[in-house]
Every structure is written in C-alpha cells, then in structure tokens.
Backbone as a chain_set.jsonl record, in Angstrom:
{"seq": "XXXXXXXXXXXXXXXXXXXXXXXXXXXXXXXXXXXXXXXXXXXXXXXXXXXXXXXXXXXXXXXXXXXXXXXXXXXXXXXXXXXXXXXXXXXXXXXXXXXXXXXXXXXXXXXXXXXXXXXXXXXXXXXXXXXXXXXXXXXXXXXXXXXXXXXXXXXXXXXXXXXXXXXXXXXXXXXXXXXXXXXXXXX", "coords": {"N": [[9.458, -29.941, 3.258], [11.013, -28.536, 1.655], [9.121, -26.809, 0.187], [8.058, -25.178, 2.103], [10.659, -23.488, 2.489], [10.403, -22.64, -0.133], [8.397, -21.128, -0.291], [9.7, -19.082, 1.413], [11.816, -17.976, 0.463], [10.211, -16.879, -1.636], [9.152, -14.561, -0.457], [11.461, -13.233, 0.153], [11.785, -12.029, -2.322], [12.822, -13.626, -4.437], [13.178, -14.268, -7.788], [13.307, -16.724, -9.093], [12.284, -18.426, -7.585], [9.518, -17.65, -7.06], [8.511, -18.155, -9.801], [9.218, -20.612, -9.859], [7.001, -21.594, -8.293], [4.676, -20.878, -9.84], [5.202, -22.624, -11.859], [3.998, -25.002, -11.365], [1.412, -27.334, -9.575], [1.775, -28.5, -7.476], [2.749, -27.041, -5.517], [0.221, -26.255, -3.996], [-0.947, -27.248, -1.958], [1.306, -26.1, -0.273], [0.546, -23.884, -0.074], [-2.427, -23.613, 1.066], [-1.33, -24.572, 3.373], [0.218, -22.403, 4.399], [-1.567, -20.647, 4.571], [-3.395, -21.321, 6.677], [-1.92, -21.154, 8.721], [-1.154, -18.862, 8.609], [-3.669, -17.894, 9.581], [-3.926, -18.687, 12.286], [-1.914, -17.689, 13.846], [-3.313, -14.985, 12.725], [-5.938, -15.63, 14.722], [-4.851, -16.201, 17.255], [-3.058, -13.6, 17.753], [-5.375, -12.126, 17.473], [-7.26, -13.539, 19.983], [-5.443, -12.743, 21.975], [-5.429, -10.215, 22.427], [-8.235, -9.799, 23.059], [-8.235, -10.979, 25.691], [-9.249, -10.433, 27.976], [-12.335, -9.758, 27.149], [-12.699, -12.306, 26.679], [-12.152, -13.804, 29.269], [-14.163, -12.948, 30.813], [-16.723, -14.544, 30.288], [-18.315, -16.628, 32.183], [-18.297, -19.598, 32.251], [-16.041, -22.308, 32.276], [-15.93, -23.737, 30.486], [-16.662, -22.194, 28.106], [-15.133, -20.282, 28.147], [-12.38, -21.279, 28.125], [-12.523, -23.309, 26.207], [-14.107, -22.773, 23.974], [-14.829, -20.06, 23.294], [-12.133, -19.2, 22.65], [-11.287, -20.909, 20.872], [-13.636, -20.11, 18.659], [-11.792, -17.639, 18.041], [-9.676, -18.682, 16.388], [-10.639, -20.16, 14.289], [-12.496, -18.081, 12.983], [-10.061, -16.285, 12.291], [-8.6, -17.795, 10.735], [-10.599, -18.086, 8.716], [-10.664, -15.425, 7.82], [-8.12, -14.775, 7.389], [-8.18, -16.513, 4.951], [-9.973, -15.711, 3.086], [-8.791, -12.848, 2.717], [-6.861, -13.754, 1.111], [-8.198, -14.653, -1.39], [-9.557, -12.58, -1.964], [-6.915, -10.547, -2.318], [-5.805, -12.393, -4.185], [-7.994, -11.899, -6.98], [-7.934, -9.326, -6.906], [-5.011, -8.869, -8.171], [-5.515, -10.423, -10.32], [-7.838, -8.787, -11.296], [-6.162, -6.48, -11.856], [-4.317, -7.407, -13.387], [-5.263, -8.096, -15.988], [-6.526, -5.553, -16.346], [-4.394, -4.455, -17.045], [-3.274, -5.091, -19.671], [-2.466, -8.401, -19.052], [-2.552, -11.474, -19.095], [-3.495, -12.64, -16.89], [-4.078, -15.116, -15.09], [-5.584, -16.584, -12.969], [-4.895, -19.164, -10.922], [-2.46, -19.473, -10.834], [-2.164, -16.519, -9.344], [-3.427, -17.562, -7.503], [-2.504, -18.986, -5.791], [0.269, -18.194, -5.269], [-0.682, -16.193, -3.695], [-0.828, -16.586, -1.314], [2.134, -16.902, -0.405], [2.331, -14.103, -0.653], [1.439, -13.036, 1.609], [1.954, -13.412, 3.812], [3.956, -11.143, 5.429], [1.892, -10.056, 6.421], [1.614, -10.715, 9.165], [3.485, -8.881, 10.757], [1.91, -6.557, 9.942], [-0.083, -7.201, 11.831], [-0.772, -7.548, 14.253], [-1.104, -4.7, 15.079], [-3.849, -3.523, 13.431], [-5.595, -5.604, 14.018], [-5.583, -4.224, 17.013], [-6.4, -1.758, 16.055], [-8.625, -2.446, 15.322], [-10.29, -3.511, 17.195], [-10.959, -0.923, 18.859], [-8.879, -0.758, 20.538], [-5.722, 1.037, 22.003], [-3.023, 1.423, 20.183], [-0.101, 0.581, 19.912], [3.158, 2.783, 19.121], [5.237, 0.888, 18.12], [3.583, -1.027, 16.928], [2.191, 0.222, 14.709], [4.527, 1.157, 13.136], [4.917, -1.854, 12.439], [2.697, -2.234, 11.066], [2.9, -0.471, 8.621], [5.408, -1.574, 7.618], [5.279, -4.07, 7.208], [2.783, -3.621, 5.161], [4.581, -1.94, 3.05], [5.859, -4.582, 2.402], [4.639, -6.096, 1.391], [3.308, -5.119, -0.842], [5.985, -4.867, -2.526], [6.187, -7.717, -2.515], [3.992, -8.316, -4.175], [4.409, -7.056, -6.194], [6.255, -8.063, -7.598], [5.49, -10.495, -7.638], [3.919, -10.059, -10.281], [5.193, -9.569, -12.125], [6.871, -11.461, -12.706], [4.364, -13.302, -13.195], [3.239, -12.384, -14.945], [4.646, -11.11, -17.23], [5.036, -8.247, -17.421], [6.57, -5.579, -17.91], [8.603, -3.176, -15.698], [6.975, -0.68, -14.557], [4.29, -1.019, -15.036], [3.946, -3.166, -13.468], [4.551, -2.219, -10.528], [2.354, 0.015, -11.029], [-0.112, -1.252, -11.699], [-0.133, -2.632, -9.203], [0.328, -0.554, -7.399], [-2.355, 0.501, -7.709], [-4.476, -1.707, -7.013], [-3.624, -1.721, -4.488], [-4.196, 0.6, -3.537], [-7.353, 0.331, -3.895], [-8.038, -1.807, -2.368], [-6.852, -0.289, 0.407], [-8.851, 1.301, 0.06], [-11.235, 0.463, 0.444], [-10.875, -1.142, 2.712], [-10.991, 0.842, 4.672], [-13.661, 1.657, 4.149], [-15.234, -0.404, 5.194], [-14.586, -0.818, 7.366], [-15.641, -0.178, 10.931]], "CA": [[10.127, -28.761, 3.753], [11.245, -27.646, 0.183], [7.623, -26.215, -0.389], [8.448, -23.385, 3.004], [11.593, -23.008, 1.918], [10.269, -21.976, -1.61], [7.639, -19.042, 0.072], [10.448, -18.274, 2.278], [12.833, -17.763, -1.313], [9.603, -15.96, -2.185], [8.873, -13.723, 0.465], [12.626, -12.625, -0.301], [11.886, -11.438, -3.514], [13.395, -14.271, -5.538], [12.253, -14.651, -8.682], [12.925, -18.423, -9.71], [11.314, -19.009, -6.233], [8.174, -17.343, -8.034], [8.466, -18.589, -10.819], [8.72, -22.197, -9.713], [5.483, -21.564, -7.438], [3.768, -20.841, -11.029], [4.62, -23.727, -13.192], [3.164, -26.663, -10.31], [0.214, -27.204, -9.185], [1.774, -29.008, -6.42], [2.758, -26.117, -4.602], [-1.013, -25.684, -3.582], [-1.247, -27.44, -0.702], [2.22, -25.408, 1.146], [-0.291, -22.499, -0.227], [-3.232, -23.717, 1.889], [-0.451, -24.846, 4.984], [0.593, -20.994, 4.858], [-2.903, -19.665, 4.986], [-4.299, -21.948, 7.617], [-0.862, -20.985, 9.816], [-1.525, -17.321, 9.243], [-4.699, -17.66, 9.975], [-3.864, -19.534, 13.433], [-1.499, -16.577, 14.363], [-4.158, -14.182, 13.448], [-6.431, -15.913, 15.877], [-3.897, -16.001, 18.244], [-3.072, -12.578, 18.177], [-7.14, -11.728, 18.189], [-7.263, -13.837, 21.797], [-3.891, -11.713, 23.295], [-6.15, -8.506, 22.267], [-9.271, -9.364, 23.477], [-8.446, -11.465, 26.589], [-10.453, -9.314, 29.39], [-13.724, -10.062, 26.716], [-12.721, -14.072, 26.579], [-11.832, -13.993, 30.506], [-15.67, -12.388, 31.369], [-17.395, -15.485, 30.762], [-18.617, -17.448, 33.694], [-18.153, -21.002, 32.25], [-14.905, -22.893, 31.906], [-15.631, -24.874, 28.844], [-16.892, -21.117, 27.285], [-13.702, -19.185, 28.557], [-11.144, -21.908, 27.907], [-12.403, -23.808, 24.555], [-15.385, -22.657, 22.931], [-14.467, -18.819, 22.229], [-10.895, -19.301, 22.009], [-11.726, -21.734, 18.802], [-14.085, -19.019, 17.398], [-11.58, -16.676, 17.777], [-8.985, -19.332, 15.834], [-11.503, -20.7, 13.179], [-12.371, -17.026, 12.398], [-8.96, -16.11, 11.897], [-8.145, -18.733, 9.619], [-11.649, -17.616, 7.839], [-10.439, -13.88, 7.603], [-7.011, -15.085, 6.187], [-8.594, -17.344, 3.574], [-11.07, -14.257, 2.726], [-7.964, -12.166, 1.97], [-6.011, -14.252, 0.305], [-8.956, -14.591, -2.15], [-9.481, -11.194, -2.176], [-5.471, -10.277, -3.142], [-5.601, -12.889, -5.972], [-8.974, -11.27, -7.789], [-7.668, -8.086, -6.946], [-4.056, -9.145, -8.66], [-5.749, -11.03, -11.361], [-7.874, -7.623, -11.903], [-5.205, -5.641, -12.215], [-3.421, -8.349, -14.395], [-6.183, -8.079, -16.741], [-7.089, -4.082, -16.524], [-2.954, -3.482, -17.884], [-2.999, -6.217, -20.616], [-1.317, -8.982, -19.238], [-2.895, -12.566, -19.494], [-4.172, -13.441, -16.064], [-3.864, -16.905, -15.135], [-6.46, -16.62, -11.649], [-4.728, -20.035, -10.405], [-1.06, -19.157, -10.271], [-2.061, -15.654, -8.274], [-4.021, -17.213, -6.207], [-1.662, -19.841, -5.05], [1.372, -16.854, -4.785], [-1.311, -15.13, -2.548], [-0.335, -16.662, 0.493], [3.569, -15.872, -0.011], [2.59, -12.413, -0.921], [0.354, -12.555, 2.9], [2.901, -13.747, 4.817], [4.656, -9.962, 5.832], [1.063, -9.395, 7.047], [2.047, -11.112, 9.926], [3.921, -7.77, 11.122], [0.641, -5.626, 10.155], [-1.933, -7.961, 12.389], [-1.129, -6.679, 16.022], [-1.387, -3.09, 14.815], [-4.605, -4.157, 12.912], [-6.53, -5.927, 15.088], [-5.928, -3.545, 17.906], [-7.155, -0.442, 15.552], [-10.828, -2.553, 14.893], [-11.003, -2.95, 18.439], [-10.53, 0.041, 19.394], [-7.761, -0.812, 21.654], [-4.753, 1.403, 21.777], [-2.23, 1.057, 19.37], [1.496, 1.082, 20.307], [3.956, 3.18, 17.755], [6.055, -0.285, 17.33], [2.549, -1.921, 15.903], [1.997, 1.275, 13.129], [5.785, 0.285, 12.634], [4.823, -3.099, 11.889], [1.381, -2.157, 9.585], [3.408, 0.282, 7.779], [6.542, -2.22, 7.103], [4.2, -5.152, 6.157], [1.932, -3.391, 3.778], [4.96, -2.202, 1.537], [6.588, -5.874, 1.951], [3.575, -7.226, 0.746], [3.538, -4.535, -2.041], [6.886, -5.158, -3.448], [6.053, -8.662, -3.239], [2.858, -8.49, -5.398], [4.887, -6.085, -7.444], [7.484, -9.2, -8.299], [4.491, -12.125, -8.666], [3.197, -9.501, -11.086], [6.607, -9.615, -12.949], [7.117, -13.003, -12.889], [3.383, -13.626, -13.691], [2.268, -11.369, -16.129], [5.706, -10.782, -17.762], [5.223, -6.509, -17.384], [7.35, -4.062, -17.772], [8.604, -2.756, -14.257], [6.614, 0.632, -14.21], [3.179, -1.414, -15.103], [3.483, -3.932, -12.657], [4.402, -1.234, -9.387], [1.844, 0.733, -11.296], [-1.268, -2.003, -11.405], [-0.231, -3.535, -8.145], [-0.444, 0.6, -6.427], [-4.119, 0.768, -7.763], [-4.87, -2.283, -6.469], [-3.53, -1.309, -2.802], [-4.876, 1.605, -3.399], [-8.448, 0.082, -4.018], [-8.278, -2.702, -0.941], [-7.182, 0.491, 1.481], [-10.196, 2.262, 0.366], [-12.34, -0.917, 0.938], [-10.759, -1.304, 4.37], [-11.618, 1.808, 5.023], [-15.18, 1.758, 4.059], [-15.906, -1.573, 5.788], [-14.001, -0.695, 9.291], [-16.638, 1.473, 11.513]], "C": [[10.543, -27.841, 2.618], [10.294, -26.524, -0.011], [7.79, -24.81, 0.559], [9.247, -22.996, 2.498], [11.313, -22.106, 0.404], [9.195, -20.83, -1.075], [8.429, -18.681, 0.745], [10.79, -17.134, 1.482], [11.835, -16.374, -1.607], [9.144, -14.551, -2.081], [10.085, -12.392, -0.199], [12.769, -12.228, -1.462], [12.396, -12.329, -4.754], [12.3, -14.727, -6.404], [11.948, -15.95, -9.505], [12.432, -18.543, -9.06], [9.638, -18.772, -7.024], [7.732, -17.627, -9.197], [8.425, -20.168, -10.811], [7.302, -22.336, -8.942], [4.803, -22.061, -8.405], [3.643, -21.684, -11.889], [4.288, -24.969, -12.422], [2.199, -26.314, -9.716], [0.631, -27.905, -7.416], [1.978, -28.5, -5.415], [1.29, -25.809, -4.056], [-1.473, -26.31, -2.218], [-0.214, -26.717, 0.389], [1.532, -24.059, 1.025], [-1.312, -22.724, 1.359], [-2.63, -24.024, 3.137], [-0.16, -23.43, 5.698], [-0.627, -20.719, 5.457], [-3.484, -19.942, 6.527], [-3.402, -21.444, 9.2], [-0.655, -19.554, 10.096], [-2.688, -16.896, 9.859], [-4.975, -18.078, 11.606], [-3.136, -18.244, 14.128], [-2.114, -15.318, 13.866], [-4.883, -13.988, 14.539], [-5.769, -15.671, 17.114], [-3.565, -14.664, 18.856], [-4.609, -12.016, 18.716], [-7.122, -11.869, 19.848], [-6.476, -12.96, 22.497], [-4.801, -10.568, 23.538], [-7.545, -8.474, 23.222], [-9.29, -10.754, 24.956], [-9.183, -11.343, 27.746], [-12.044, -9.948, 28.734], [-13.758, -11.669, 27.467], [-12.699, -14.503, 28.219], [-13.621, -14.215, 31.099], [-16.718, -13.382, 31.086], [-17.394, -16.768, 31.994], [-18.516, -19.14, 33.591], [-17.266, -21.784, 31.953], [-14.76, -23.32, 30.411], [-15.824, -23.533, 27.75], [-15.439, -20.608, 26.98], [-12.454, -20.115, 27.703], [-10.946, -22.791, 26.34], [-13.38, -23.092, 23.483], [-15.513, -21.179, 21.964], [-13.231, -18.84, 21.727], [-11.375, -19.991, 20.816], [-12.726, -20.855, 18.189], [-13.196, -18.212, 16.894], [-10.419, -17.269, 16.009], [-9.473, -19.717, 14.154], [-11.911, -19.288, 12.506], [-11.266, -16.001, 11.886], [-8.694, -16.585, 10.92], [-9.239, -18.297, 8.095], [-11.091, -16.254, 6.979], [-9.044, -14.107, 6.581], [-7.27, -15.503, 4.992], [-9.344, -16.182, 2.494], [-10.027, -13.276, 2.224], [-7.594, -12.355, 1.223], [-7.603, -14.034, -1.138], [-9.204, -13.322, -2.807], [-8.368, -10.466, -3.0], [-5.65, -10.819, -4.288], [-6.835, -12.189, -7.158], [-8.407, -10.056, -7.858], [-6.635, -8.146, -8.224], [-4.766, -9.601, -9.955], [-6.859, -9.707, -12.155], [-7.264, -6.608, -12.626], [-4.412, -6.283, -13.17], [-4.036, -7.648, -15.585], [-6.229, -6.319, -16.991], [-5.297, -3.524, -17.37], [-2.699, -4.567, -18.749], [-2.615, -7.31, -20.339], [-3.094, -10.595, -19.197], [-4.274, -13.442, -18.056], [-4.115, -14.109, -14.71], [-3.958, -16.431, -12.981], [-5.387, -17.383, -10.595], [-3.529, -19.814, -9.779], [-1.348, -17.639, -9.195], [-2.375, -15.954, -7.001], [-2.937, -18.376, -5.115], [0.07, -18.861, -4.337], [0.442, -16.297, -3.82], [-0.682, -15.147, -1.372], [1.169, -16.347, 0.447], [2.95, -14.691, 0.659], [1.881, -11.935, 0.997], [1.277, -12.928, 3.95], [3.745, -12.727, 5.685], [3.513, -9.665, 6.659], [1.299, -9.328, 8.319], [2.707, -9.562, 10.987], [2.7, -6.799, 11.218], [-0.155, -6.488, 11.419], [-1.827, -7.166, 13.448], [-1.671, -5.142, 15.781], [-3.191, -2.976, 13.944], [-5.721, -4.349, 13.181], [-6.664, -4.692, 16.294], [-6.92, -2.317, 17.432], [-8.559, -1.113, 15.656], [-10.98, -3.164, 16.157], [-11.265, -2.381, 19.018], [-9.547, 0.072, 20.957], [-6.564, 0.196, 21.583], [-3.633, 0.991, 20.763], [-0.772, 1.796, 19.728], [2.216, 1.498, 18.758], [4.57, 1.969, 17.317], [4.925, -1.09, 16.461], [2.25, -0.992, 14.569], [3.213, 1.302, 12.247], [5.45, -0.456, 11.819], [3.661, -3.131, 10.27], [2.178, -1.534, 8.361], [4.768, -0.901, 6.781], [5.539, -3.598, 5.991], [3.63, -4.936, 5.366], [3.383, -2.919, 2.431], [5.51, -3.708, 1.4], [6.003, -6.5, 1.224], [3.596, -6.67, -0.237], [4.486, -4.78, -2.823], [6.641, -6.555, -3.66], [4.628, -9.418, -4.606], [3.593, -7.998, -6.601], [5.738, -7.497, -8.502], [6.46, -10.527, -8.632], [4.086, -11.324, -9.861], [4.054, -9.549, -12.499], [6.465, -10.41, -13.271], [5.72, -13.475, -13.738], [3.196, -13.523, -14.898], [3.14, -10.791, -17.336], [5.454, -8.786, -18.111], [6.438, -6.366, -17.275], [7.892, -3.379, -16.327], [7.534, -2.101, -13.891], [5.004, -0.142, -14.303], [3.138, -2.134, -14.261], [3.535, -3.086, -11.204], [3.321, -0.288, -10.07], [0.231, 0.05, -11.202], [-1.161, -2.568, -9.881], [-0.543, -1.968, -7.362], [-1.905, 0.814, -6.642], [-4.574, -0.816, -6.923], [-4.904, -2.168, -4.794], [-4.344, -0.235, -2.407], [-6.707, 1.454, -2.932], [-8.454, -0.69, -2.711], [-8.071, -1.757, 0.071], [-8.649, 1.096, 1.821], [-11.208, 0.931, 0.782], [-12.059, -1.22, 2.402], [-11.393, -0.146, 4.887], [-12.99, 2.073, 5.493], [-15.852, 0.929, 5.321], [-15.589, -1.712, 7.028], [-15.292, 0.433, 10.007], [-15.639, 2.326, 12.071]], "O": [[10.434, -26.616, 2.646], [10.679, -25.404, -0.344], [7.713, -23.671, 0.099], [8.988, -22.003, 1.819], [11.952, -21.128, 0.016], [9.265, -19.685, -1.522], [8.13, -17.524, 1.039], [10.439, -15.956, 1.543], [12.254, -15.227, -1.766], [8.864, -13.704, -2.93], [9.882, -11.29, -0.709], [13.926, -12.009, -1.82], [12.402, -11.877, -5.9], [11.199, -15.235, -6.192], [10.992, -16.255, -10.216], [11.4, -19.016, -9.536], [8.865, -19.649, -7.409], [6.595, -17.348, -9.58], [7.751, -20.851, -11.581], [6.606, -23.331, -9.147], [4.305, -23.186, -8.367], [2.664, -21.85, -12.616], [4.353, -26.025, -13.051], [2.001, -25.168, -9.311], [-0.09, -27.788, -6.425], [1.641, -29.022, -4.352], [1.339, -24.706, -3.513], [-2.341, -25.786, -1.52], [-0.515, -26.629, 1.58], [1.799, -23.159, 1.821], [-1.055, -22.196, 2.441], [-3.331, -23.779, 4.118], [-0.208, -23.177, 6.902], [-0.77, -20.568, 6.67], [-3.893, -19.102, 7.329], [-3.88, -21.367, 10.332], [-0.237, -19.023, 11.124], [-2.826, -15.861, 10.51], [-6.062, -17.842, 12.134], [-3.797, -17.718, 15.023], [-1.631, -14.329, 14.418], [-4.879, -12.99, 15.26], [-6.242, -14.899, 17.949], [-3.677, -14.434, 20.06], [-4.945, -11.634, 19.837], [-7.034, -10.991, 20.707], [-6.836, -12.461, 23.564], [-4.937, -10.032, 24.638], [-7.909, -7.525, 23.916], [-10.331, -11.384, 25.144], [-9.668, -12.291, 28.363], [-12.846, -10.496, 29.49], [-14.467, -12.099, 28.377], [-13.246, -15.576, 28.473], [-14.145, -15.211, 31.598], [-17.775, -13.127, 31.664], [-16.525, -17.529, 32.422], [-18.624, -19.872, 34.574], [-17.668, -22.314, 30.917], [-13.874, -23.262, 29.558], [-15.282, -23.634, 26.649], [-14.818, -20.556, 25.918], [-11.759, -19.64, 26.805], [-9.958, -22.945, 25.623], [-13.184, -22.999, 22.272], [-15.916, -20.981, 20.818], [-13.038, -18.566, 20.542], [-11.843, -19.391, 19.849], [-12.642, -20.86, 16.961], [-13.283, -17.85, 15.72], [-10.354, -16.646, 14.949], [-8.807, -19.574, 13.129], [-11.643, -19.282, 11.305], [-11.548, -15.036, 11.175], [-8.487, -15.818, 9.98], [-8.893, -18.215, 6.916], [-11.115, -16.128, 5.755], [-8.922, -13.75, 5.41], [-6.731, -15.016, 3.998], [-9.123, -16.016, 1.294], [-10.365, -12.764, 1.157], [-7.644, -11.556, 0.287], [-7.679, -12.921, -1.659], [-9.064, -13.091, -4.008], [-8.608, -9.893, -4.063], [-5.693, -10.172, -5.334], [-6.383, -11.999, -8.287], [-8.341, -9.598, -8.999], [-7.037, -7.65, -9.276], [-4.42, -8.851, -10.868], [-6.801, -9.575, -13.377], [-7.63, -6.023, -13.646], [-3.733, -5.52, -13.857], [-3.443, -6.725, -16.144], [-5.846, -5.977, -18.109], [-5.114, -2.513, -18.047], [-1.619, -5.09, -18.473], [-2.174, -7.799, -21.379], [-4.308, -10.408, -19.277], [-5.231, -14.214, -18.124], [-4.113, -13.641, -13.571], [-3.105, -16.16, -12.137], [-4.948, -16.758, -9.63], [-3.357, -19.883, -8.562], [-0.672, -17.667, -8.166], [-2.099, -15.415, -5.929], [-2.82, -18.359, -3.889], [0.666, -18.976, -3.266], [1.076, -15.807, -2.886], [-0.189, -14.281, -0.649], [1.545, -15.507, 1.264], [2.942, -14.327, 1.835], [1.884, -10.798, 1.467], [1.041, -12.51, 5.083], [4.298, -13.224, 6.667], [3.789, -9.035, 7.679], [1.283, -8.228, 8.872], [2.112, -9.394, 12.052], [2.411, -6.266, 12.29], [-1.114, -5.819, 11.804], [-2.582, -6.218, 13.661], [-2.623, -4.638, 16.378], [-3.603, -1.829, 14.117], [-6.715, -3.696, 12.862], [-7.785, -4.228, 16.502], [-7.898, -1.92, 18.065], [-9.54, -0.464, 16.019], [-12.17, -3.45, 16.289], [-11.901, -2.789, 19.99], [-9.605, 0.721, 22.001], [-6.316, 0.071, 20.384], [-3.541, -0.236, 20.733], [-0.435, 2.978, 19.799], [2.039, 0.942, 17.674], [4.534, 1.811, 16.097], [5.247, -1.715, 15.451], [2.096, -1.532, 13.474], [3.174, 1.42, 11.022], [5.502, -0.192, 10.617], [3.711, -3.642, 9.152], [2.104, -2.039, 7.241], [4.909, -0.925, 5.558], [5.305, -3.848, 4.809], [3.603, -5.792, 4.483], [3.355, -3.33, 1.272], [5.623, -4.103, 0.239], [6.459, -7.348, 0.456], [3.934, -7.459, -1.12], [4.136, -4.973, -3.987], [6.784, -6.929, -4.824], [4.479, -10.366, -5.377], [3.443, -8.414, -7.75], [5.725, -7.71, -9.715], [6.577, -11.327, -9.56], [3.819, -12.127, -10.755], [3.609, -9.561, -13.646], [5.836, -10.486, -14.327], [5.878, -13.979, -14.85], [3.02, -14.383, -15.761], [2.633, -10.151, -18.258], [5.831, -8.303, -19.178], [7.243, -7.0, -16.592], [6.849, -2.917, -15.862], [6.897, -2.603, -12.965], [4.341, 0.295, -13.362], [1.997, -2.051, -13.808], [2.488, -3.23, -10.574], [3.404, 0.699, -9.34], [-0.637, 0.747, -10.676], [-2.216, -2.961, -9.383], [-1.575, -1.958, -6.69], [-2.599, 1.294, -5.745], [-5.222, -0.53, -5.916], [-5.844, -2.423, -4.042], [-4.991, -0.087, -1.37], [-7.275, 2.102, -2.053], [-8.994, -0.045, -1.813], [-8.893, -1.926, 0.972], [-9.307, 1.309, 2.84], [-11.872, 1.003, 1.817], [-12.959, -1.516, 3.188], [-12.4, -0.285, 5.58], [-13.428, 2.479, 6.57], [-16.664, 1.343, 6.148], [-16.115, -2.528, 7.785], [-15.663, 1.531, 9.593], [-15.95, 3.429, 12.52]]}, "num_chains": 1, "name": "protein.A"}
C-alpha cells in the first residue's frame, strides 16, 4: 500500500515522494499496477462511449465478453503506449536542455505523471469518436493536461536537477510536441 500512497504523494506534487520513486527500482511494479489500472478505466470509459456499437452485435458471447475485453486489453495497450511515449518524450527533453537523462527513472515516474489523465479520458475518447462532448468533459481535458504538466514539470526537477524556468520550459516543448502529434494522428 506504501507504493499508492507514494504516486498519490506524487501526483500531489511532493518532491521526496519523487524523489524516492527515483532512487528504487522497486517502485516498478506499483508503476506497471498504475498503468494496467489506468488502462482498465480507459477501457471502461471506451465501453460507456461506445455502448450502442458493443450492444449491435447479435451474439451474446460477442456483446457481453469478447468486445468488451478488446475494448479493455486495448485500453491498457493505449495507456502503456503513452506512458512510453511521455518518458522518451521527458527523457528527450532531459537531454535537448543539458540535464543527464536517466530513461529508467522517467519512465517509471510516467505513470504518476498519467494518472490526472484520468479527468482528460471521457472528454478524449468522446472527441475520437465523434460523439458529443459535454462542457464538464473539456473541463476535465483542460484540468488534466496542466496537472499532468506541472507534474512532469516537478519529475523534471527532481530528475534532472534544472533550474525552474528550464524544466517548465523543456517540459512546454514537449506538450507542445505530443499536442501536435495528437493532432496529426486524430482524423
């Protein structure tokens, strides 16, 4: 239970919390517990969104197990795929403003830093279905992307030992760069 408690700590901006993440390796499995649990309430949300699709098959075992678990198992995929994504990104940006690096510790902070997403997904998902989007979900995208920003901003601290203005300054190009990539890659 220590191990939530310490991405909770982290979520919250604390910086021994982040800083103890970085010197154990043992924190890597409440890494992979996060991911797999955001990735379960992505799925989750996916199914709420596209229930009418999942309903419209004609065969029980289709309708009731067989897409639901795509939608679940591809969730968990899409989370894992970010997280990966954030830490290269982070460990780019480490690298492009001098600082040292160190792939392993970002990528294990990833999942903290993904944990606010949680607030973006409904708003999210509905946009790349083209489903309606309620103002409380552009709320939620909007609140989650800076939460997640200030908290890259503080692994970046903690990490990379920067300067304030370099680490909110490598971590906005990096957001900057993954919007435009969402962008591109959404039809």
């Amino acid at each position: 239970m220590t191990g939530l408690i310490l991405y909770i700590r982290t979520i919250l901006l604390n910086n021994e919390a982040i800083a103890e993440l970085t010197t154990s390796s043992k924190w890597n499995i409440w890494g992979h517990l996060v991911t797999i649990l955001l990735g379960f309430i992505y799925g989750f949300i996916s199914i709420q969104l596209n229930i009418e699709y999942i309903s419209s098959f004609d065969a029980d075992f289709l309708r009731n197990l067989v897409v639901p678990g795509v939608f679940l198992v591809a969730g968990i995929i899409m989370v894992l795929l970010t997280r990966v994504a954030l830490s290269l990104l982070l460990w780019a940006a480490s690298r492009g403003f001098g600082g040292p690096g160190y792939l392993g510790q970002l990528f294990r902070l990833g999942a903290g830093a993904l944990i606010p997403s949680i607030l973006a997904m409904p708003g999210l998902i509905a946009n790349g279905i083209d489903a309606a989007v309620p103002f409380i979900a552009i709320v939620g995208v909007i609140l989650g992307i800076a939460w997640m920003y200030f908290i890259c901003v503080k692994i970046v601290l903690v990490t990379q030992k920067f300067v304030p203005w370099k680490a909110y300054t490598s971590v906005l190009a990096i957001f900057i760069f993954f919007i435009s990539v969402y962008y591109i890659v959404t039809p």
